[in-house]
Amino acid sequence: MVNVLEQRLMEAGRGDHAAAAAVYDDVAEVVYGLTLRMTGDPERAQALALEAVLAVIRTAALFDPTQGSARSWIVGVAHRHAARSRRSERTPRQAGTPEPVAGLSALSGADARAVELSWFGARTYDDVAQHTGESPDQVLTRLRSALLDLGSDPAAPEPRRSS
């Protein structure tokens, strides 16, 4: 069964401007939260979030509901866009203690750190490996395992939706 967000995303992929606007309304807050977490800079996060949501809408025709949920696909596209942008700028993340991320506390310290560096730090597997002293293959295995653990946690919070 296709949910409302999936339906809107598929319609946006077919050129429906109203559906594209609805997709924006549905995911802008989640994408902004992701880009804010990645940059630590509200102004930069806002610009990246807008670019990322536009990338989602431009590539909406590539979404396949048999391959996963619309929300996961959108967050993945947004993350890749923001990470690519951050990597091209080579701007270091602001110093300081990172905010705790819901769900990461369920992971081992090493798994949580790998997810933190890769996902929120916009680092490649090689960068994470160099930082942690593990091989890229070990990092990839650690990240896969951690993400599977996070995805199987029924208590993990769902991203907030705009109404």
Short mmCIF file of N, CA and C in Angstrom, two decimals:
data_model
loop_
_atom_site.label_atom_id
_atom_site.label_comp_id
_atom_site.label_asym_id
_atom_site.label_seq_id
_atom_site.Cartn_x
_atom_site.Cartn_y
_atom_site.Cartn_z
N MET A 1 0.84 -1.19 0.00
CA MET A 1 0.00 0.00 0.00
C MET A 1 0.88 1.25 0.00
N VAL A 2 0.57 2.19 -0.84
CA VAL A 2 1.35 3.42 -0.99
C VAL A 2 0.78 4.46 -0.02
N ASN A 3 1.67 5.06 0.80
CA ASN A 3 1.19 6.09 1.72
C ASN A 3 1.13 7.45 1.03
N VAL A 4 0.65 8.44 1.74
CA VAL A 4 0.43 9.76 1.15
C VAL A 4 1.73 10.38 0.64
N LEU A 5 2.80 10.31 1.44
CA LEU A 5 4.07 10.90 1.02
C LEU A 5 4.60 10.20 -0.23
N GLU A 6 4.49 8.87 -0.28
CA GLU A 6 4.94 8.14 -1.47
C GLU A 6 4.14 8.56 -2.69
N GLN A 7 2.83 8.68 -2.52
CA GLN A 7 1.97 9.09 -3.63
C GLN A 7 2.36 10.49 -4.13
N ARG A 8 2.55 11.40 -3.19
CA ARG A 8 2.94 12.77 -3.57
C ARG A 8 4.29 12.79 -4.27
N LEU A 9 5.23 12.00 -3.78
CA LEU A 9 6.55 11.95 -4.38
C LEU A 9 6.47 11.42 -5.82
N MET A 10 5.69 10.37 -6.02
CA MET A 10 5.54 9.82 -7.38
C MET A 10 4.86 10.84 -8.30
N GLU A 11 3.86 11.55 -7.78
CA GLU A 11 3.19 12.58 -8.58
C GLU A 11 4.15 13.72 -8.91
N ALA A 12 4.98 14.10 -7.94
CA ALA A 12 5.98 15.15 -8.19
C ALA A 12 6.95 14.69 -9.28
N GLY A 13 7.29 13.40 -9.27
CA GLY A 13 8.16 12.84 -10.29
C GLY A 13 7.56 12.88 -11.68
N ARG A 14 6.23 12.96 -11.74
CA ARG A 14 5.53 13.07 -13.03
C ARG A 14 5.25 14.52 -13.40
N GLY A 15 5.81 15.47 -12.61
CA GLY A 15 5.67 16.88 -12.96
C GLY A 15 4.55 17.63 -12.28
N ASP A 16 3.89 17.03 -11.32
CA ASP A 16 2.78 17.69 -10.61
C ASP A 16 3.35 18.70 -9.62
N HIS A 17 3.17 19.99 -9.90
CA HIS A 17 3.74 21.05 -9.07
C HIS A 17 3.08 21.11 -7.69
N ALA A 18 1.80 20.85 -7.61
CA ALA A 18 1.12 20.86 -6.31
C ALA A 18 1.65 19.73 -5.43
N ALA A 19 1.90 18.57 -6.03
CA ALA A 19 2.46 17.45 -5.28
C ALA A 19 3.87 17.77 -4.82
N ALA A 20 4.66 18.44 -5.68
CA ALA A 20 6.01 18.82 -5.30
C ALA A 20 5.99 19.78 -4.11
N ALA A 21 5.06 20.73 -4.12
CA ALA A 21 4.93 21.66 -2.99
C ALA A 21 4.52 20.91 -1.72
N ALA A 22 3.65 19.92 -1.86
CA ALA A 22 3.23 19.13 -0.71
C ALA A 22 4.39 18.30 -0.16
N VAL A 23 5.23 17.75 -1.05
CA VAL A 23 6.41 17.00 -0.61
C VAL A 23 7.31 17.94 0.18
N TYR A 24 7.52 19.13 -0.33
CA TYR A 24 8.34 20.11 0.38
C TYR A 24 7.78 20.34 1.78
N ASP A 25 6.48 20.60 1.87
CA ASP A 25 5.84 20.85 3.18
C ASP A 25 6.00 19.65 4.12
N ASP A 26 5.92 18.45 3.56
CA ASP A 26 6.01 17.22 4.37
C ASP A 26 7.40 16.97 4.93
N VAL A 27 8.44 17.35 4.19
CA VAL A 27 9.79 16.93 4.58
C VAL A 27 10.76 18.04 4.90
N ALA A 28 10.39 19.28 4.69
CA ALA A 28 11.34 20.39 4.89
C ALA A 28 11.91 20.42 6.30
N GLU A 29 11.07 20.19 7.29
CA GLU A 29 11.52 20.24 8.68
C GLU A 29 12.53 19.11 8.98
N VAL A 30 12.25 17.92 8.50
CA VAL A 30 13.15 16.79 8.72
C VAL A 30 14.48 17.03 8.02
N VAL A 31 14.43 17.50 6.79
CA VAL A 31 15.65 17.75 6.03
C VAL A 31 16.46 18.88 6.66
N TYR A 32 15.78 19.92 7.13
CA TYR A 32 16.48 21.01 7.82
C TYR A 32 17.17 20.47 9.08
N GLY A 33 16.48 19.64 9.85
CA GLY A 33 17.09 19.07 11.05
C GLY A 33 18.34 18.28 10.72
N LEU A 34 18.30 17.52 9.64
CA LEU A 34 19.46 16.75 9.20
C LEU A 34 20.61 17.66 8.81
N THR A 35 20.33 18.68 7.99
CA THR A 35 21.40 19.56 7.53
C THR A 35 21.94 20.41 8.68
N LEU A 36 21.09 20.77 9.62
CA LEU A 36 21.56 21.52 10.80
C LEU A 36 22.50 20.64 11.62
N ARG A 37 22.12 19.40 11.78
CA ARG A 37 22.96 18.46 12.53
C ARG A 37 24.31 18.28 11.83
N MET A 38 24.30 18.28 10.51
CA MET A 38 25.53 18.08 9.75
C MET A 38 26.43 19.30 9.75
N THR A 39 25.85 20.50 9.75
CA THR A 39 26.65 21.72 9.61
C THR A 39 26.87 22.45 10.93
N GLY A 40 25.89 22.38 11.83
CA GLY A 40 25.98 23.16 13.06
C GLY A 40 25.72 24.64 12.84
N ASP A 41 25.37 25.03 11.64
CA ASP A 41 25.17 26.43 11.28
C ASP A 41 23.75 26.61 10.72
N PRO A 42 22.86 27.27 11.49
CA PRO A 42 21.46 27.38 11.05
C PRO A 42 21.29 28.03 9.67
N GLU A 43 22.08 29.05 9.38
CA GLU A 43 21.95 29.72 8.08
C GLU A 43 22.38 28.80 6.94
N ARG A 44 23.51 28.15 7.11
CA ARG A 44 24.00 27.22 6.08
C ARG A 44 23.06 26.01 5.96
N ALA A 45 22.57 25.55 7.10
CA ALA A 45 21.65 24.41 7.09
C ALA A 45 20.38 24.74 6.32
N GLN A 46 19.88 25.95 6.48
CA GLN A 46 18.66 26.35 5.77
C GLN A 46 18.90 26.34 4.26
N ALA A 47 20.03 26.88 3.83
CA ALA A 47 20.34 26.89 2.40
C ALA A 47 20.52 25.47 1.87
N LEU A 48 21.24 24.64 2.62
CA LEU A 48 21.44 23.25 2.20
C LEU A 48 20.13 22.47 2.17
N ALA A 49 19.27 22.72 3.16
CA ALA A 49 17.98 22.02 3.19
C ALA A 49 17.15 22.36 1.97
N LEU A 50 17.12 23.62 1.60
CA LEU A 50 16.37 24.02 0.41
C LEU A 50 16.95 23.35 -0.84
N GLU A 51 18.27 23.40 -0.98
CA GLU A 51 18.91 22.74 -2.13
C GLU A 51 18.61 21.24 -2.13
N ALA A 52 18.66 20.62 -0.96
CA ALA A 52 18.43 19.18 -0.85
C ALA A 52 17.00 18.81 -1.22
N VAL A 53 16.03 19.58 -0.73
CA VAL A 53 14.63 19.27 -1.07
C VAL A 53 14.40 19.49 -2.56
N LEU A 54 15.01 20.50 -3.12
CA LEU A 54 14.89 20.70 -4.57
C LEU A 54 15.52 19.53 -5.33
N ALA A 55 16.63 19.00 -4.83
CA ALA A 55 17.23 17.81 -5.45
C ALA A 55 16.29 16.62 -5.35
N VAL A 56 15.61 16.49 -4.23
CA VAL A 56 14.63 15.41 -4.05
C VAL A 56 13.53 15.54 -5.10
N ILE A 57 13.02 16.74 -5.26
CA ILE A 57 11.91 16.95 -6.20
C ILE A 57 12.38 16.74 -7.64
N ARG A 58 13.59 17.22 -7.95
CA ARG A 58 14.13 17.03 -9.32
C ARG A 58 14.32 15.56 -9.66
N THR A 59 14.64 14.74 -8.66
CA THR A 59 14.91 13.32 -8.91
C THR A 59 13.76 12.42 -8.47
N ALA A 60 12.62 12.99 -8.17
CA ALA A 60 11.49 12.22 -7.64
C ALA A 60 11.07 11.08 -8.56
N ALA A 61 11.27 11.23 -9.85
CA ALA A 61 10.89 10.17 -10.80
C ALA A 61 11.71 8.89 -10.58
N LEU A 62 12.83 9.01 -9.87
CA LEU A 62 13.67 7.83 -9.61
C LEU A 62 13.19 7.02 -8.41
N PHE A 63 12.27 7.58 -7.63
CA PHE A 63 11.78 6.87 -6.45
C PHE A 63 10.99 5.64 -6.85
N ASP A 64 11.30 4.52 -6.19
CA ASP A 64 10.60 3.26 -6.43
C ASP A 64 10.08 2.75 -5.08
N PRO A 65 8.76 2.78 -4.86
CA PRO A 65 8.22 2.36 -3.56
C PRO A 65 8.47 0.89 -3.22
N THR A 66 8.84 0.09 -4.20
CA THR A 66 9.16 -1.32 -3.89
C THR A 66 10.54 -1.46 -3.27
N GLN A 67 11.33 -0.40 -3.34
CA GLN A 67 12.70 -0.45 -2.81
C GLN A 67 12.83 0.14 -1.41
N GLY A 68 11.78 0.73 -0.89
CA GLY A 68 11.84 1.33 0.44
C GLY A 68 10.86 2.46 0.57
N SER A 69 10.82 3.04 1.77
CA SER A 69 9.85 4.10 2.02
C SER A 69 10.29 5.42 1.39
N ALA A 70 9.32 6.27 1.14
CA ALA A 70 9.60 7.59 0.58
C ALA A 70 10.44 8.40 1.56
N ARG A 71 10.12 8.32 2.83
CA ARG A 71 10.86 9.09 3.83
C ARG A 71 12.34 8.69 3.85
N SER A 72 12.62 7.39 3.81
CA SER A 72 14.01 6.92 3.78
C SER A 72 14.72 7.38 2.51
N TRP A 73 14.04 7.29 1.39
CA TRP A 73 14.63 7.71 0.12
C TRP A 73 14.94 9.20 0.15
N ILE A 74 13.99 9.99 0.64
CA ILE A 74 14.16 11.44 0.70
C ILE A 74 15.32 11.81 1.61
N VAL A 75 15.37 11.21 2.79
CA VAL A 75 16.46 11.51 3.72
C VAL A 75 17.81 11.09 3.11
N GLY A 76 17.84 9.97 2.41
CA GLY A 76 19.07 9.54 1.75
C GLY A 76 19.52 10.52 0.68
N VAL A 77 18.59 10.97 -0.17
CA VAL A 77 18.93 11.94 -1.21
C VAL A 77 19.41 13.24 -0.56
N ALA A 78 18.70 13.69 0.45
CA ALA A 78 19.07 14.94 1.13
C ALA A 78 20.43 14.81 1.80
N HIS A 79 20.68 13.68 2.44
CA HIS A 79 21.97 13.48 3.10
C HIS A 79 23.10 13.48 2.09
N ARG A 80 22.93 12.74 1.00
CA ARG A 80 23.99 12.69 -0.03
C ARG A 80 24.25 14.09 -0.60
N HIS A 81 23.19 14.84 -0.84
CA HIS A 81 23.34 16.19 -1.39
C HIS A 81 24.12 17.07 -0.40
N ALA A 82 23.70 17.05 0.85
CA ALA A 82 24.35 17.89 1.86
C ALA A 82 25.80 17.44 2.10
N ALA A 83 26.03 16.14 2.13
CA ALA A 83 27.39 15.64 2.35
C ALA A 83 28.30 16.02 1.18
N ARG A 84 27.79 15.90 -0.02
CA ARG A 84 28.58 16.26 -1.22
C ARG A 84 28.93 17.75 -1.15
N SER A 85 27.97 18.56 -0.77
CA SER A 85 28.21 20.00 -0.66
C SER A 85 29.25 20.30 0.41
N ARG A 86 29.12 19.66 1.56
CA ARG A 86 30.07 19.89 2.64
C ARG A 86 31.46 19.41 2.26
N ARG A 87 31.54 18.27 1.61
CA ARG A 87 32.86 17.75 1.22
C ARG A 87 33.52 18.68 0.22
N SER A 88 32.74 19.24 -0.70
CA SER A 88 33.33 20.12 -1.70
C SER A 88 33.82 21.42 -1.07
N GLU A 89 33.19 21.83 0.01
CA GLU A 89 33.62 23.05 0.71
C GLU A 89 34.80 22.79 1.63
N ARG A 90 34.92 21.56 2.11
CA ARG A 90 35.96 21.18 3.07
C ARG A 90 35.95 22.09 4.29
N THR A 91 34.74 22.45 4.72
CA THR A 91 34.60 23.27 5.91
C THR A 91 34.48 22.36 7.11
N PRO A 92 35.38 22.49 8.10
CA PRO A 92 35.26 21.63 9.27
C PRO A 92 34.01 21.95 10.07
N ARG A 93 33.45 20.94 10.66
CA ARG A 93 32.27 21.11 11.50
C ARG A 93 32.64 21.94 12.72
N GLN A 94 31.70 22.71 13.22
CA GLN A 94 31.97 23.53 14.39
C GLN A 94 32.42 22.68 15.55
N ALA A 95 33.37 23.22 16.29
CA ALA A 95 33.87 22.49 17.45
C ALA A 95 32.83 22.47 18.55
N GLY A 96 33.02 21.59 19.47
CA GLY A 96 32.11 21.52 20.61
C GLY A 96 31.56 20.12 20.77
N THR A 97 30.81 19.95 21.82
CA THR A 97 30.22 18.65 22.10
C THR A 97 29.00 18.46 21.22
N PRO A 98 28.94 17.35 20.47
CA PRO A 98 27.77 17.13 19.62
C PRO A 98 26.54 16.85 20.47
N GLU A 99 25.39 17.29 19.93
CA GLU A 99 24.13 16.98 20.60
C GLU A 99 23.90 15.48 20.54
N PRO A 100 23.31 14.90 21.59
CA PRO A 100 22.98 13.48 21.50
C PRO A 100 21.91 13.25 20.43
N VAL A 101 22.03 12.17 19.72
CA VAL A 101 21.07 11.83 18.68
C VAL A 101 20.21 10.68 19.19
N ALA A 102 18.90 10.86 19.11
CA ALA A 102 17.99 9.82 19.58
C ALA A 102 18.30 8.51 18.88
N GLY A 103 18.42 7.45 19.64
CA GLY A 103 18.67 6.14 19.07
C GLY A 103 20.12 5.72 19.09
N LEU A 104 21.05 6.67 18.96
CA LEU A 104 22.46 6.30 18.93
C LEU A 104 22.94 5.76 20.28
N SER A 105 22.26 6.11 21.34
CA SER A 105 22.65 5.62 22.66
C SER A 105 22.47 4.11 22.77
N ALA A 106 21.66 3.53 21.88
CA ALA A 106 21.45 2.08 21.89
C ALA A 106 22.63 1.33 21.26
N LEU A 107 23.51 2.04 20.59
CA LEU A 107 24.65 1.42 19.92
C LEU A 107 25.87 1.42 20.82
N SER A 108 26.82 0.54 20.49
CA SER A 108 28.09 0.57 21.21
C SER A 108 28.78 1.89 20.91
N GLY A 109 29.72 2.27 21.73
CA GLY A 109 30.44 3.53 21.53
C GLY A 109 31.09 3.62 20.17
N ALA A 110 31.74 2.53 19.73
CA ALA A 110 32.43 2.55 18.44
C ALA A 110 31.43 2.64 17.29
N ASP A 111 30.31 1.92 17.39
CA ASP A 111 29.30 1.98 16.34
C ASP A 111 28.68 3.37 16.27
N ALA A 112 28.34 3.92 17.42
CA ALA A 112 27.73 5.26 17.47
C ALA A 112 28.69 6.29 16.90
N ARG A 113 29.97 6.18 17.22
CA ARG A 113 30.96 7.14 16.72
C ARG A 113 31.10 7.02 15.21
N ALA A 114 31.09 5.81 14.69
CA ALA A 114 31.19 5.64 13.23
C ALA A 114 29.99 6.25 12.52
N VAL A 115 28.79 6.04 13.07
CA VAL A 115 27.59 6.64 12.48
C VAL A 115 27.68 8.16 12.58
N GLU A 116 28.07 8.64 13.72
CA GLU A 116 28.20 10.09 13.94
C GLU A 116 29.16 10.72 12.93
N LEU A 117 30.33 10.12 12.76
CA LEU A 117 31.33 10.67 11.83
C LEU A 117 30.87 10.57 10.38
N SER A 118 30.31 9.43 10.01
CA SER A 118 29.92 9.23 8.62
C SER A 118 28.67 10.01 8.24
N TRP A 119 27.63 9.84 9.03
CA TRP A 119 26.34 10.42 8.67
C TRP A 119 26.29 11.91 8.96
N PHE A 120 26.58 12.29 10.20
CA PHE A 120 26.44 13.68 10.59
C PHE A 120 27.70 14.50 10.30
N GLY A 121 28.84 13.83 10.23
CA GLY A 121 30.08 14.53 9.93
C GLY A 121 30.38 14.58 8.45
N ALA A 122 29.54 13.94 7.64
CA ALA A 122 29.68 13.93 6.18
C ALA A 122 31.07 13.46 5.76
N ARG A 123 31.55 12.40 6.41
CA ARG A 123 32.86 11.85 6.08
C ARG A 123 32.69 10.56 5.27
N THR A 124 33.67 10.31 4.43
CA THR A 124 33.66 9.07 3.65
C THR A 124 34.09 7.92 4.55
N TYR A 125 33.92 6.69 4.06
CA TYR A 125 34.37 5.51 4.81
C TYR A 125 35.87 5.62 5.09
N ASP A 126 36.62 6.06 4.09
CA ASP A 126 38.06 6.19 4.27
C ASP A 126 38.39 7.22 5.35
N ASP A 127 37.67 8.34 5.37
CA ASP A 127 37.90 9.35 6.40
C ASP A 127 37.61 8.78 7.79
N VAL A 128 36.49 8.06 7.92
CA VAL A 128 36.13 7.46 9.21
C VAL A 128 37.18 6.44 9.61
N ALA A 129 37.63 5.63 8.66
CA ALA A 129 38.65 4.62 8.95
C ALA A 129 39.93 5.28 9.44
N GLN A 130 40.33 6.33 8.77
CA GLN A 130 41.55 7.03 9.17
C GLN A 130 41.38 7.62 10.57
N HIS A 131 40.22 8.18 10.85
CA HIS A 131 39.96 8.79 12.16
C HIS A 131 39.92 7.74 13.28
N THR A 132 39.35 6.57 12.99
CA THR A 132 39.18 5.55 14.03
C THR A 132 40.30 4.52 14.08
N GLY A 133 41.13 4.48 13.04
CA GLY A 133 42.21 3.50 13.01
C GLY A 133 41.76 2.14 12.51
N GLU A 134 40.54 2.04 11.98
CA GLU A 134 40.03 0.78 11.43
C GLU A 134 40.21 0.80 9.91
N SER A 135 40.06 -0.36 9.30
CA SER A 135 40.11 -0.42 7.84
C SER A 135 38.76 0.06 7.28
N PRO A 136 38.75 0.54 6.04
CA PRO A 136 37.47 0.94 5.44
C PRO A 136 36.44 -0.19 5.43
N ASP A 137 36.87 -1.44 5.24
CA ASP A 137 35.95 -2.57 5.27
C ASP A 137 35.34 -2.75 6.66
N GLN A 138 36.16 -2.58 7.70
CA GLN A 138 35.64 -2.67 9.07
C GLN A 138 34.62 -1.57 9.33
N VAL A 139 34.92 -0.36 8.84
CA VAL A 139 34.00 0.77 9.03
C VAL A 139 32.69 0.48 8.32
N LEU A 140 32.75 0.01 7.09
CA LEU A 140 31.55 -0.30 6.33
C LEU A 140 30.71 -1.36 7.04
N THR A 141 31.35 -2.39 7.53
CA THR A 141 30.65 -3.44 8.27
C THR A 141 30.02 -2.88 9.54
N ARG A 142 30.78 -2.05 10.26
CA ARG A 142 30.28 -1.43 11.49
C ARG A 142 29.05 -0.56 11.19
N LEU A 143 29.11 0.23 10.12
CA LEU A 143 27.99 1.11 9.78
C LEU A 143 26.76 0.31 9.35
N ARG A 144 26.96 -0.71 8.55
CA ARG A 144 25.82 -1.55 8.14
C ARG A 144 25.15 -2.16 9.36
N SER A 145 25.95 -2.72 10.25
CA SER A 145 25.41 -3.34 11.45
C SER A 145 24.69 -2.33 12.33
N ALA A 146 25.28 -1.16 12.50
CA ALA A 146 24.68 -0.12 13.34
C ALA A 146 23.36 0.35 12.75
N LEU A 147 23.32 0.56 11.45
CA LEU A 147 22.09 1.03 10.83
C LEU A 147 21.00 -0.03 10.88
N LEU A 148 21.38 -1.29 10.74
CA LEU A 148 20.39 -2.36 10.89
C LEU A 148 19.87 -2.40 12.33
N ASP A 149 20.77 -2.22 13.30
CA ASP A 149 20.33 -2.18 14.70
C ASP A 149 19.38 -1.02 14.95
N LEU A 150 19.71 0.13 14.41
CA LEU A 150 18.84 1.31 14.59
C LEU A 150 17.49 1.10 13.92
N GLY A 151 17.51 0.51 12.73
CA GLY A 151 16.27 0.29 11.99
C GLY A 151 15.37 -0.75 12.62
N SER A 152 15.94 -1.65 13.42
CA SER A 152 15.13 -2.69 14.03
C SER A 152 14.63 -2.31 15.42
N ASP A 153 14.99 -1.13 15.90
CA ASP A 153 14.58 -0.69 17.23
C ASP A 153 13.17 -0.14 17.17
N PRO A 154 12.17 -0.85 17.72
CA PRO A 154 10.79 -0.37 17.64
C PRO A 154 10.58 0.91 18.46
N ALA A 155 11.48 1.21 19.37
CA ALA A 155 11.34 2.42 20.18
C ALA A 155 11.96 3.63 19.51
N ALA A 156 12.65 3.42 18.39
CA ALA A 156 13.30 4.55 17.71
C ALA A 156 12.23 5.51 17.23
N PRO A 157 12.43 6.80 17.46
CA PRO A 157 11.43 7.78 17.07
C PRO A 157 11.38 7.96 15.56
N GLU A 158 10.18 8.19 15.06
CA GLU A 158 10.01 8.53 13.65
C GLU A 158 10.27 10.02 13.50
N PRO A 159 10.80 10.45 12.37
CA PRO A 159 10.98 11.89 12.16
C PRO A 159 9.63 12.58 12.21
N ARG A 160 9.63 13.80 12.74
CA ARG A 160 8.36 14.55 12.82
C ARG A 160 7.90 14.95 11.43
N ARG A 161 6.61 14.90 11.24
CA ARG A 161 6.03 15.27 9.96
C ARG A 161 5.35 16.62 10.09
N SER A 162 5.42 17.39 9.02
CA SER A 162 4.66 18.63 8.97
C SER A 162 3.22 18.28 8.69
N SER A 163 2.31 19.06 9.20
CA SER A 163 0.90 18.76 8.93
C SER A 163 0.33 19.66 7.87
#
